[in-house]
Amino acid sequence: MKLAPSILAADFARLGQQVADVERAGADRIHVDVMDGHFVPNLSMGPAIVESLRRVTHLPLETHLMVSDPDLFLDGFASAGSDSFLVHWEGNNNLHRTLQRIRALGKRAGVAINPATPPGVLEDIVQDVDLMLVMTVNPGFGHQQFIRTTVPKIVRVRELVERLKPGCEVEVDGGIDATTVPLVVRAGATVLVAGTSIFGGGDGVAAAMTRLRVASNHTNDQPEPAEQSAM
Ligand code: DX5
Ligand code: ZN
């Protein structure tokens, strides 16, 4: 299980320190949420943040583009130091071209799907990606409640990956905390994005990350997803 702290929930006034803290605590990559106020109703950060972070961490910088036209921003983020890009299936009529552009830049490529998007859309694109991201909240904001109906979808994406491209990572993003970690890990997610549950706690990021790792070993303690959604 890999942890990708989302800096959307970090204290931007001491961002470098917070990233150093999660790196020391064993984070696997840093998740950078980019929002354009159009694809999602919120604004966040641009390449300048990535450029600054590139100087203070050795961790891979994963850039989640929640923007209407990701192609416009690939070069800027790649030069700034992004190592991988997550682009959305929704609203991209030229997704294959976008993925080829990412690969041409020498970066890892992933496709994200929103909670209302069926997993089957990934079937024809799986050969072109290194990771699949299942959104477990609607994109745009941190600190939202995990949407439980996404759990069976994670299972289906895991099945699709095993069938068509073993080795492709399955990642989840949104509302990931010690309660939801067992559900998503059991469903087949191997990379967990977490913002609030890592940066929002009172006892520091290392303790928070330990809680998530411990929770990932308790996949048998929770009721079945079917029972959960019936509750
Ligand atoms: C939501 C973002 C997430 C967000 C997760 O649009 O893509 O990465 O930061 O935040 P939490 O972990 O607080 O739900
Ligand atoms: Zn994200």
JSON list of N, CA and C in Angstrom, two decimals, residues 89-154:
[
{"chain": "A", "resi": 89, "resn": "TRP", "atom": "N", "xyz": [-11.06, 11.33, -17.34]},
{"chain": "A", "resi": 89, "resn": "TRP", "atom": "CA", "xyz": [-11.77, 10.81, -18.50]},
{"chain": "A", "resi": 89, "resn": "TRP", "atom": "C", "xyz": [-12.87, 11.78, -18.90]},
{"chain": "A", "resi": 90, "resn": "GLU", "atom": "N", "xyz": [-13.54, 12.37, -17.90]},
{"chain": "A", "resi": 90, "resn": "GLU", "atom": "CA", "xyz": [-14.71, 13.22, -18.17]},
{"chain": "A", "resi": 90, "resn": "GLU", "atom": "C", "xyz": [-14.30, 14.47, -18.97]},
{"chain": "A", "resi": 91, "resn": "GLY", "atom": "N", "xyz": [-15.05, 14.73, -19.99]},
{"chain": "A", "resi": 91, "resn": "GLY", "atom": "CA", "xyz": [-14.88, 15.99, -20.73]},
{"chain": "A", "resi": 91, "resn": "GLY", "atom": "C", "xyz": [-13.67, 16.02, -21.65]},
{"chain": "A", "resi": 92, "resn": "ASN", "atom": "N", "xyz": [-12.95, 14.92, -21.78]},
{"chain": "A", "resi": 92, "resn": "ASN", "atom": "CA", "xyz": [-11.77, 14.96, -22.67]},
{"chain": "A", "resi": 92, "resn": "ASN", "atom": "C", "xyz": [-12.05, 14.12, -23.91]},
{"chain": "A", "resi": 93, "resn": "ASN", "atom": "N", "xyz": [-12.32, 14.81, -25.01]},
{"chain": "A", "resi": 93, "resn": "ASN", "atom": "CA", "xyz": [-12.65, 14.10, -26.26]},
{"chain": "A", "resi": 93, "resn": "ASN", "atom": "C", "xyz": [-11.40, 13.53, -26.92]},
{"chain": "A", "resi": 94, "resn": "ASN", "atom": "N", "xyz": [-10.24, 13.95, -26.42]},
{"chain": "A", "resi": 94, "resn": "ASN", "atom": "CA", "xyz": [-8.99, 13.50, -27.04]},
{"chain": "A", "resi": 94, "resn": "ASN", "atom": "C", "xyz": [-8.07, 12.89, -25.99]},
{"chain": "A", "resi": 95, "resn": "LEU", "atom": "N", "xyz": [-8.67, 12.05, -25.15]},
{"chain": "A", "resi": 95, "resn": "LEU", "atom": "CA", "xyz": [-7.91, 11.50, -24.03]},
{"chain": "A", "resi": 95, "resn": "LEU", "atom": "C", "xyz": [-6.68, 10.72, -24.50]},
{"chain": "A", "resi": 96, "resn": "HIS", "atom": "N", "xyz": [-6.83, 9.95, -25.56]},
{"chain": "A", "resi": 96, "resn": "HIS", "atom": "CA", "xyz": [-5.69, 9.18, -26.06]},
{"chain": "A", "resi": 96, "resn": "HIS", "atom": "C", "xyz": [-4.54, 10.10, -26.43]},
{"chain": "A", "resi": 97, "resn": "ARG", "atom": "N", "xyz": [-4.87, 11.21, -27.08]},
{"chain": "A", "resi": 97, "resn": "ARG", "atom": "CA", "xyz": [-3.82, 12.16, -27.47]},
{"chain": "A", "resi": 97, "resn": "ARG", "atom": "C", "xyz": [-3.16, 12.77, -26.23]},
{"chain": "A", "resi": 98, "resn": "THR", "atom": "N", "xyz": [-3.98, 13.12, -25.25]},
{"chain": "A", "resi": 98, "resn": "THR", "atom": "CA", "xyz": [-3.43, 13.68, -24.01]},
{"chain": "A", "resi": 98, "resn": "THR", "atom": "C", "xyz": [-2.43, 12.70, -23.38]},
{"chain": "A", "resi": 99, "resn": "LEU", "atom": "N", "xyz": [-2.81, 11.41, -23.35]},
{"chain": "A", "resi": 99, "resn": "LEU", "atom": "CA", "xyz": [-1.93, 10.41, -22.74]},
{"chain": "A", "resi": 99, "resn": "LEU", "atom": "C", "xyz": [-0.64, 10.25, -23.54]},
{"chain": "A", "resi": 100, "resn": "GLN", "atom": "N", "xyz": [-0.75, 10.32, -24.85]},
{"chain": "A", "resi": 100, "resn": "GLN", "atom": "CA", "xyz": [0.47, 10.23, -25.67]},
{"chain": "A", "resi": 100, "resn": "GLN", "atom": "C", "xyz": [1.39, 11.42, -25.41]},
{"chain": "A", "resi": 101, "resn": "ARG", "atom": "N", "xyz": [0.78, 12.58, -25.20]},
{"chain": "A", "resi": 101, "resn": "ARG", "atom": "CA", "xyz": [1.60, 13.77, -24.92]},
{"chain": "A", "resi": 101, "resn": "ARG", "atom": "C", "xyz": [2.35, 13.62, -23.59]},
{"chain": "A", "resi": 102, "resn": "ILE", "atom": "N", "xyz": [1.64, 13.05, -22.62]},
{"chain": "A", "resi": 102, "resn": "ILE", "atom": "CA", "xyz": [2.28, 12.85, -21.31]},
{"chain": "A", "resi": 102, "resn": "ILE", "atom": "C", "xyz": [3.46, 11.90, -21.47]},
{"chain": "A", "resi": 103, "resn": "ARG", "atom": "N", "xyz": [3.24, 10.83, -22.21]},
{"chain": "A", "resi": 103, "resn": "ARG", "atom": "CA", "xyz": [4.32, 9.85, -22.42]},
{"chain": "A", "resi": 103, "resn": "ARG", "atom": "C", "xyz": [5.48, 10.47, -23.21]},
{"chain": "A", "resi": 104, "resn": "ALA", "atom": "N", "xyz": [5.15, 11.31, -24.18]},
{"chain": "A", "resi": 104, "resn": "ALA", "atom": "CA", "xyz": [6.20, 11.95, -24.96]},
{"chain": "A", "resi": 104, "resn": "ALA", "atom": "C", "xyz": [7.07, 12.86, -24.09]},
{"chain": "A", "resi": 105, "resn": "LEU", "atom": "N", "xyz": [6.49, 13.34, -23.00]},
{"chain": "A", "resi": 105, "resn": "LEU", "atom": "CA", "xyz": [7.27, 14.16, -22.06]},
{"chain": "A", "resi": 105, "resn": "LEU", "atom": "C", "xyz": [8.08, 13.29, -21.11]},
{"chain": "A", "resi": 106, "resn": "GLY", "atom": "N", "xyz": [7.93, 11.98, -21.23]},
{"chain": "A", "resi": 106, "resn": "GLY", "atom": "CA", "xyz": [8.68, 11.06, -20.37]},
{"chain": "A", "resi": 106, "resn": "GLY", "atom": "C", "xyz": [8.09, 10.92, -18.98]},
{"chain": "A", "resi": 107, "resn": "LYS", "atom": "N", "xyz": [6.81, 11.21, -18.84]},
{"chain": "A", "resi": 107, "resn": "LYS", "atom": "CA", "xyz": [6.16, 11.17, -17.52]},
{"chain": "A", "resi": 107, "resn": "LYS", "atom": "C", "xyz": [5.20, 9.99, -17.43]},
{"chain": "A", "resi": 108, "resn": "ARG", "atom": "N", "xyz": [4.92, 9.57, -16.20]},
{"chain": "A", "resi": 108, "resn": "ARG", "atom": "CA", "xyz": [3.93, 8.52, -15.98]},
{"chain": "A", "resi": 108, "resn": "ARG", "atom": "C", "xyz": [2.53, 9.12, -16.19]},
{"chain": "A", "resi": 109, "resn": "ALA", "atom": "N", "xyz": [1.63, 8.29, -16.70]},
{"chain": "A", "resi": 109, "resn": "ALA", "atom": "CA", "xyz": [0.29, 8.78, -17.03]},
{"chain": "A", "resi": 109, "resn": "ALA", "atom": "C", "xyz": [-0.78, 7.97, -16.31]},
{"chain": "A", "resi": 110, "resn": "GLY", "atom": "N", "xyz": [-1.79, 8.67, -15.79]},
{"chain": "A", "resi": 110, "resn": "GLY", "atom": "CA", "xyz": [-2.91, 8.00, -15.16]},
{"chain": "A", "resi": 110, "resn": "GLY", "atom": "C", "xyz": [-4.22, 8.64, -15.60]},
{"chain": "A", "resi": 111, "resn": "VAL", "atom": "N", "xyz": [-5.29, 7.83, -15.57]},
{"chain": "A", "resi": 111, "resn": "VAL", "atom": "CA", "xyz": [-6.62, 8.36, -15.88]},
{"chain": "A", "resi": 111, "resn": "VAL", "atom": "C", "xyz": [-7.49, 8.29, -14.63]},
{"chain": "A", "resi": 112, "resn": "ALA", "atom": "N", "xyz": [-8.20, 9.39, -14.35]},
{"chain": "A", "resi": 112, "resn": "ALA", "atom": "CA", "xyz": [-9.10, 9.47, -13.20]},
{"chain": "A", "resi": 112, "resn": "ALA", "atom": "C", "xyz": [-10.54, 9.39, -13.67]},
{"chain": "A", "resi": 113, "resn": "ILE", "atom": "N", "xyz": [-11.38, 8.70, -12.88]},
{"chain": "A", "resi": 113, "resn": "ILE", "atom": "CA", "xyz": [-12.82, 8.72, -13.16]},
{"chain": "A", "resi": 113, "resn": "ILE", "atom": "C", "xyz": [-13.59, 9.20, -11.93]},
{"chain": "A", "resi": 114, "resn": "ASN", "atom": "N", "xyz": [-14.61, 10.01, -12.19]},
{"chain": "A", "resi": 114, "resn": "ASN", "atom": "CA", "xyz": [-15.46, 10.57, -11.14]},
{"chain": "A", "resi": 114, "resn": "ASN", "atom": "C", "xyz": [-16.42, 9.51, -10.59]},
{"chain": "A", "resi": 115, "resn": "PRO", "atom": "N", "xyz": [-17.03, 9.80, -9.43]},
{"chain": "A", "resi": 115, "resn": "PRO", "atom": "CA", "xyz": [-17.93, 8.82, -8.82]},
{"chain": "A", "resi": 115, "resn": "PRO", "atom": "C", "xyz": [-19.08, 8.36, -9.73]},
{"chain": "A", "resi": 116, "resn": "ALA", "atom": "N", "xyz": [-19.57, 9.22, -10.63]},
{"chain": "A", "resi": 116, "resn": "ALA", "atom": "CA", "xyz": [-20.71, 8.82, -11.47]},
{"chain": "A", "resi": 116, "resn": "ALA", "atom": "C", "xyz": [-20.29, 8.15, -12.77]},
{"chain": "A", "resi": 117, "resn": "THR", "atom": "N", "xyz": [-19.00, 8.01, -12.99]},
{"chain": "A", "resi": 117, "resn": "THR", "atom": "CA", "xyz": [-18.51, 7.44, -14.25]},
{"chain": "A", "resi": 117, "resn": "THR", "atom": "C", "xyz": [-18.31, 5.93, -14.10]},
{"chain": "A", "resi": 118, "resn": "PRO", "atom": "N", "xyz": [-18.88, 5.14, -15.02]},
{"chain": "A", "resi": 118, "resn": "PRO", "atom": "CA", "xyz": [-18.72, 3.68, -14.90]},
{"chain": "A", "resi": 118, "resn": "PRO", "atom": "C", "xyz": [-17.28, 3.25, -15.23]},
{"chain": "A", "resi": 119, "resn": "PRO", "atom": "N", "xyz": [-16.83, 2.16, -14.61]},
{"chain": "A", "resi": 119, "resn": "PRO", "atom": "CA", "xyz": [-15.43, 1.75, -14.79]},
{"chain": "A", "resi": 119, "resn": "PRO", "atom": "C", "xyz": [-15.12, 1.22, -16.18]},
{"chain": "A", "resi": 120, "resn": "GLY", "atom": "N", "xyz": [-16.16, 0.77, -16.91]},
{"chain": "A", "resi": 120, "resn": "GLY", "atom": "CA", "xyz": [-15.93, 0.18, -18.23]},
{"chain": "A", "resi": 120, "resn": "GLY", "atom": "C", "xyz": [-15.25, 1.14, -19.20]},
{"chain": "A", "resi": 121, "resn": "VAL", "atom": "N", "xyz": [-15.38, 2.45, -18.98]},
{"chain": "A", "resi": 121, "resn": "VAL", "atom": "CA", "xyz": [-14.77, 3.40, -19.91]},
{"chain": "A", "resi": 121, "resn": "VAL", "atom": "C", "xyz": [-13.25, 3.28, -19.92]},
{"chain": "A", "resi": 122, "resn": "LEU", "atom": "N", "xyz": [-12.71, 2.64, -18.88]},
{"chain": "A", "resi": 122, "resn": "LEU", "atom": "CA", "xyz": [-11.25, 2.53, -18.78]},
{"chain": "A", "resi": 122, "resn": "LEU", "atom": "C", "xyz": [-10.70, 1.40, -19.65]},
{"chain": "A", "resi": 123, "resn": "GLU", "atom": "N", "xyz": [-11.61, 0.53, -20.10]},
{"chain": "A", "resi": 123, "resn": "GLU", "atom": "CA", "xyz": [-11.16, -0.67, -20.80]},
{"chain": "A", "resi": 123, "resn": "GLU", "atom": "C", "xyz": [-10.32, -0.36, -22.03]},
{"chain": "A", "resi": 124, "resn": "ASP", "atom": "N", "xyz": [-10.76, 0.64, -22.79]},
{"chain": "A", "resi": 124, "resn": "ASP", "atom": "CA", "xyz": [-10.06, 0.92, -24.05]},
{"chain": "A", "resi": 124, "resn": "ASP", "atom": "C", "xyz": [-8.85, 1.84, -23.89]},
{"chain": "A", "resi": 125, "resn": "ILE", "atom": "N", "xyz": [-8.56, 2.22, -22.65]},
{"chain": "A", "resi": 125, "resn": "ILE", "atom": "CA", "xyz": [-7.45, 3.15, -22.45]},
{"chain": "A", "resi": 125, "resn": "ILE", "atom": "C", "xyz": [-6.39, 2.54, -21.53]},
{"chain": "A", "resi": 126, "resn": "VAL", "atom": "N", "xyz": [-6.69, 1.37, -20.95]},
{"chain": "A", "resi": 126, "resn": "VAL", "atom": "CA", "xyz": [-5.83, 0.83, -19.91]},
{"chain": "A", "resi": 126, "resn": "VAL", "atom": "C", "xyz": [-4.41, 0.54, -20.41]},
{"chain": "A", "resi": 127, "resn": "GLN", "atom": "N", "xyz": [-4.28, 0.18, -21.68]},
{"chain": "A", "resi": 127, "resn": "GLN", "atom": "CA", "xyz": [-2.93, -0.14, -22.19]},
{"chain": "A", "resi": 127, "resn": "GLN", "atom": "C", "xyz": [-2.04, 1.09, -22.24]},
{"chain": "A", "resi": 128, "resn": "ASP", "atom": "N", "xyz": [-2.64, 2.27, -22.21]},
{"chain": "A", "resi": 128, "resn": "ASP", "atom": "CA", "xyz": [-1.86, 3.50, -22.35]},
{"chain": "A", "resi": 128, "resn": "ASP", "atom": "C", "xyz": [-1.54, 4.17, -21.03]},
{"chain": "A", "resi": 129, "resn": "VAL", "atom": "N", "xyz": [-1.88, 3.53, -19.92]},
{"chain": "A", "resi": 129, "resn": "VAL", "atom": "CA", "xyz": [-1.67, 4.21, -18.63]},
{"chain": "A", "resi": 129, "resn": "VAL", "atom": "C", "xyz": [-0.88, 3.35, -17.64]},
{"chain": "A", "resi": 130, "resn": "ASP", "atom": "N", "xyz": [-0.30, 4.05, -16.68]},
{"chain": "A", "resi": 130, "resn": "ASP", "atom": "CA", "xyz": [0.45, 3.40, -15.60]},
{"chain": "A", "resi": 130, "resn": "ASP", "atom": "C", "xyz": [-0.40, 3.28, -14.34]},
{"chain": "A", "resi": 131, "resn": "LEU", "atom": "N", "xyz": [-1.43, 4.10, -14.26]},
{"chain": "A", "resi": 131, "resn": "LEU", "atom": "CA", "xyz": [-2.30, 4.02, -13.08]},
{"chain": "A", "resi": 131, "resn": "LEU", "atom": "C", "xyz": [-3.72, 4.48, -13.41]},
{"chain": "A", "resi": 132, "resn": "MET", "atom": "N", "xyz": [-4.64, 3.95, -12.64]},
{"chain": "A", "resi": 132, "resn": "MET", "atom": "CA", "xyz": [-6.06, 4.31, -12.73]},
{"chain": "A", "resi": 132, "resn": "MET", "atom": "C", "xyz": [-6.45, 4.94, -11.40]},
{"chain": "A", "resi": 133, "resn": "LEU", "atom": "N", "xyz": [-7.12, 6.08, -11.46]},
{"chain": "A", "resi": 133, "resn": "LEU", "atom": "CA", "xyz": [-7.54, 6.74, -10.22]},
{"chain": "A", "resi": 133, "resn": "LEU", "atom": "C", "xyz": [-9.07, 6.71, -10.12]},
{"chain": "A", "resi": 134, "resn": "VAL", "atom": "N", "xyz": [-9.57, 6.07, -9.09]},
{"chain": "A", "resi": 134, "resn": "VAL", "atom": "CA", "xyz": [-11.00, 6.08, -8.83]},
{"chain": "A", "resi": 134, "resn": "VAL", "atom": "C", "xyz": [-11.28, 7.18, -7.80]},
{"chain": "A", "resi": 135, "resn": "MET", "atom": "N", "xyz": [-12.02, 8.21, -8.23]},
{"chain": "A", "resi": 135, "resn": "MET", "atom": "CA", "xyz": [-12.38, 9.27, -7.29]},
{"chain": "A", "resi": 135, "resn": "MET", "atom": "C", "xyz": [-13.43, 8.74, -6.32]},
{"chain": "A", "resi": 136, "resn": "THR", "atom": "N", "xyz": [-13.15, 8.90, -5.03]},
{"chain": "A", "resi": 136, "resn": "THR", "atom": "CA", "xyz": [-14.10, 8.43, -4.02]},
{"chain": "A", "resi": 136, "resn": "THR", "atom": "C", "xyz": [-14.87, 9.59, -3.39]},
{"chain": "A", "resi": 137, "resn": "VAL", "atom": "N", "xyz": [-14.66, 10.79, -3.96]},
{"chain": "A", "resi": 137, "resn": "VAL", "atom": "CA", "xyz": [-15.52, 11.96, -3.71]},
{"chain": "A", "resi": 137, "resn": "VAL", "atom": "C", "xyz": [-15.64, 12.66, -5.06]},
{"chain": "A", "resi": 138, "resn": "ASN", "atom": "N", "xyz": [-16.55, 13.63, -5.16]},
{"chain": "A", "resi": 138, "resn": "ASN", "atom": "CA", "xyz": [-16.58, 14.45, -6.36]},
{"chain": "A", "resi": 138, "resn": "ASN", "atom": "C", "xyz": [-15.41, 15.42, -6.30]},
{"chain": "A", "resi": 139, "resn": "PRO", "atom": "N", "xyz": [-14.64, 15.53, -7.39]},
{"chain": "A", "resi": 139, "resn": "PRO", "atom": "CA", "xyz": [-13.43, 16.35, -7.32]},
{"chain": "A", "resi": 139, "resn": "PRO", "atom": "C", "xyz": [-13.75, 17.83, -7.10]},
{"chain": "A", "resi": 140, "resn": "GLY", "atom": "N", "xyz": [-12.82, 18.53, -6.50]},
{"chain": "A", "resi": 140, "resn": "GLY", "atom": "CA", "xyz": [-12.96, 19.97, -6.32]},
{"chain": "A", "resi": 140, "resn": "GLY", "atom": "C", "xyz": [-12.62, 20.47, -4.93]},
{"chain": "A", "resi": 141, "resn": "PHE", "atom": "N", "xyz": [-12.80, 19.63, -3.94]},
{"chain": "A", "resi": 141, "resn": "PHE", "atom": "CA", "xyz": [-12.57, 20.09, -2.57]},
{"chain": "A", "resi": 141, "resn": "PHE", "atom": "C", "xyz": [-11.98, 18.97, -1.72]},
{"chain": "A", "resi": 142, "resn": "GLY", "atom": "N", "xyz": [-11.18, 19.37, -0.76]},
{"chain": "A", "resi": 142, "resn": "GLY", "atom": "CA", "xyz": [-10.74, 18.41, 0.25]},
{"chain": "A", "resi": 142, "resn": "GLY", "atom": "C", "xyz": [-11.81, 18.29, 1.32]},
{"chain": "A", "resi": 143, "resn": "HIS", "atom": "N", "xyz": [-11.56, 17.39, 2.27]},
{"chain": "A", "resi": 143, "resn": "HIS", "atom": "CA", "xyz": [-12.40, 17.26, 3.46]},
{"chain": "A", "resi": 143, "resn": "HIS", "atom": "C", "xyz": [-13.86, 16.92, 3.15]},
{"chain": "A", "resi": 144, "resn": "GLN", "atom": "N", "xyz": [-14.08, 16.11, 2.12]},
{"chain": "A", "resi": 144, "resn": "GLN", "atom": "CA", "xyz": [-15.44, 15.68, 1.82]},
{"chain": "A", "resi": 144, "resn": "GLN", "atom": "C", "xyz": [-15.63, 14.25, 2.33]},
{"chain": "A", "resi": 145, "resn": "GLN", "atom": "N", "xyz": [-16.90, 13.87, 2.41]},
{"chain": "A", "resi": 145, "resn": "GLN", "atom": "CA", "xyz": [-17.21, 12.53, 2.88]},
{"chain": "A", "resi": 145, "resn": "GLN", "atom": "C", "xyz": [-17.04, 11.49, 1.78]},
{"chain": "A", "resi": 146, "resn": "PHE", "atom": "N", "xyz": [-16.38, 10.42, 2.12]},
{"chain": "A", "resi": 146, "resn": "PHE", "atom": "CA", "xyz": [-16.18, 9.27, 1.24]},
{"chain": "A", "resi": 146, "resn": "PHE", "atom": "C", "xyz": [-17.53, 8.76, 0.69]},
{"chain": "A", "resi": 147, "resn": "ILE", "atom": "N", "xyz": [-17.60, 8.52, -0.61]},
{"chain": "A", "resi": 147, "resn": "ILE", "atom": "CA", "xyz": [-18.84, 8.03, -1.23]},
{"chain": "A", "resi": 147, "resn": "ILE", "atom": "C", "xyz": [-18.75, 6.50, -1.32]},
{"chain": "A", "resi": 148, "resn": "ARG", "atom": "N", "xyz": [-19.55, 5.81, -0.51]},
{"chain": "A", "resi": 148, "resn": "ARG", "atom": "CA", "xyz": [-19.38, 4.36, -0.36]},
{"chain": "A", "resi": 148, "resn": "ARG", "atom": "C", "xyz": [-19.75, 3.56, -1.60]},
{"chain": "A", "resi": 149, "resn": "THR", "atom": "N", "xyz": [-20.60, 4.13, -2.46]},
{"chain": "A", "resi": 149, "resn": "THR", "atom": "CA", "xyz": [-20.96, 3.38, -3.67]},
{"chain": "A", "resi": 149, "resn": "THR", "atom": "C", "xyz": [-19.79, 3.23, -4.63]},
{"chain": "A", "resi": 150, "resn": "THR", "atom": "N", "xyz": [-18.67, 3.91, -4.35]},
{"chain": "A", "resi": 150, "resn": "THR", "atom": "CA", "xyz": [-17.49, 3.76, -5.22]},
{"chain": "A", "resi": 150, "resn": "THR", "atom": "C", "xyz": [-16.72, 2.47, -4.91]},
{"chain": "A", "resi": 151, "resn": "VAL", "atom": "N", "xyz": [-17.02, 1.83, -3.78]},
{"chain": "A", "resi": 151, "resn": "VAL", "atom": "CA", "xyz": [-16.23, 0.65, -3.39]},
{"chain": "A", "resi": 151, "resn": "VAL", "atom": "C", "xyz": [-16.37, -0.50, -4.40]},
{"chain": "A", "resi": 152, "resn": "PRO", "atom": "N", "xyz": [-17.60, -0.86, -4.81]},
{"chain": "A", "resi": 152, "resn": "PRO", "atom": "CA", "xyz": [-17.70, -1.92, -5.83]},
{"chain": "A", "resi": 152, "resn": "PRO", "atom": "C", "xyz": [-17.01, -1.53, -7.14]},
{"chain": "A", "resi": 153, "resn": "LYS", "atom": "N", "xyz": [-16.95, -0.24, -7.41]},
{"chain": "A", "resi": 153, "resn": "LYS", "atom": "CA", "xyz": [-16.27, 0.20, -8.64]},
{"chain": "A", "resi": 153, "resn": "LYS", "atom": "C", "xyz": [-14.76, -0.03, -8.55]},
{"chain": "A", "resi": 154, "resn": "ILE", "atom": "N", "xyz": [-14.20, 0.16, -7.36]},
{"chain": "A", "resi": 154, "resn": "ILE", "atom": "CA", "xyz": [-12.77, -0.12, -7.19]},
{"chain": "A", "resi": 154, "resn": "ILE", "atom": "C", "xyz": [-12.52, -1.61, -7.49]}
]
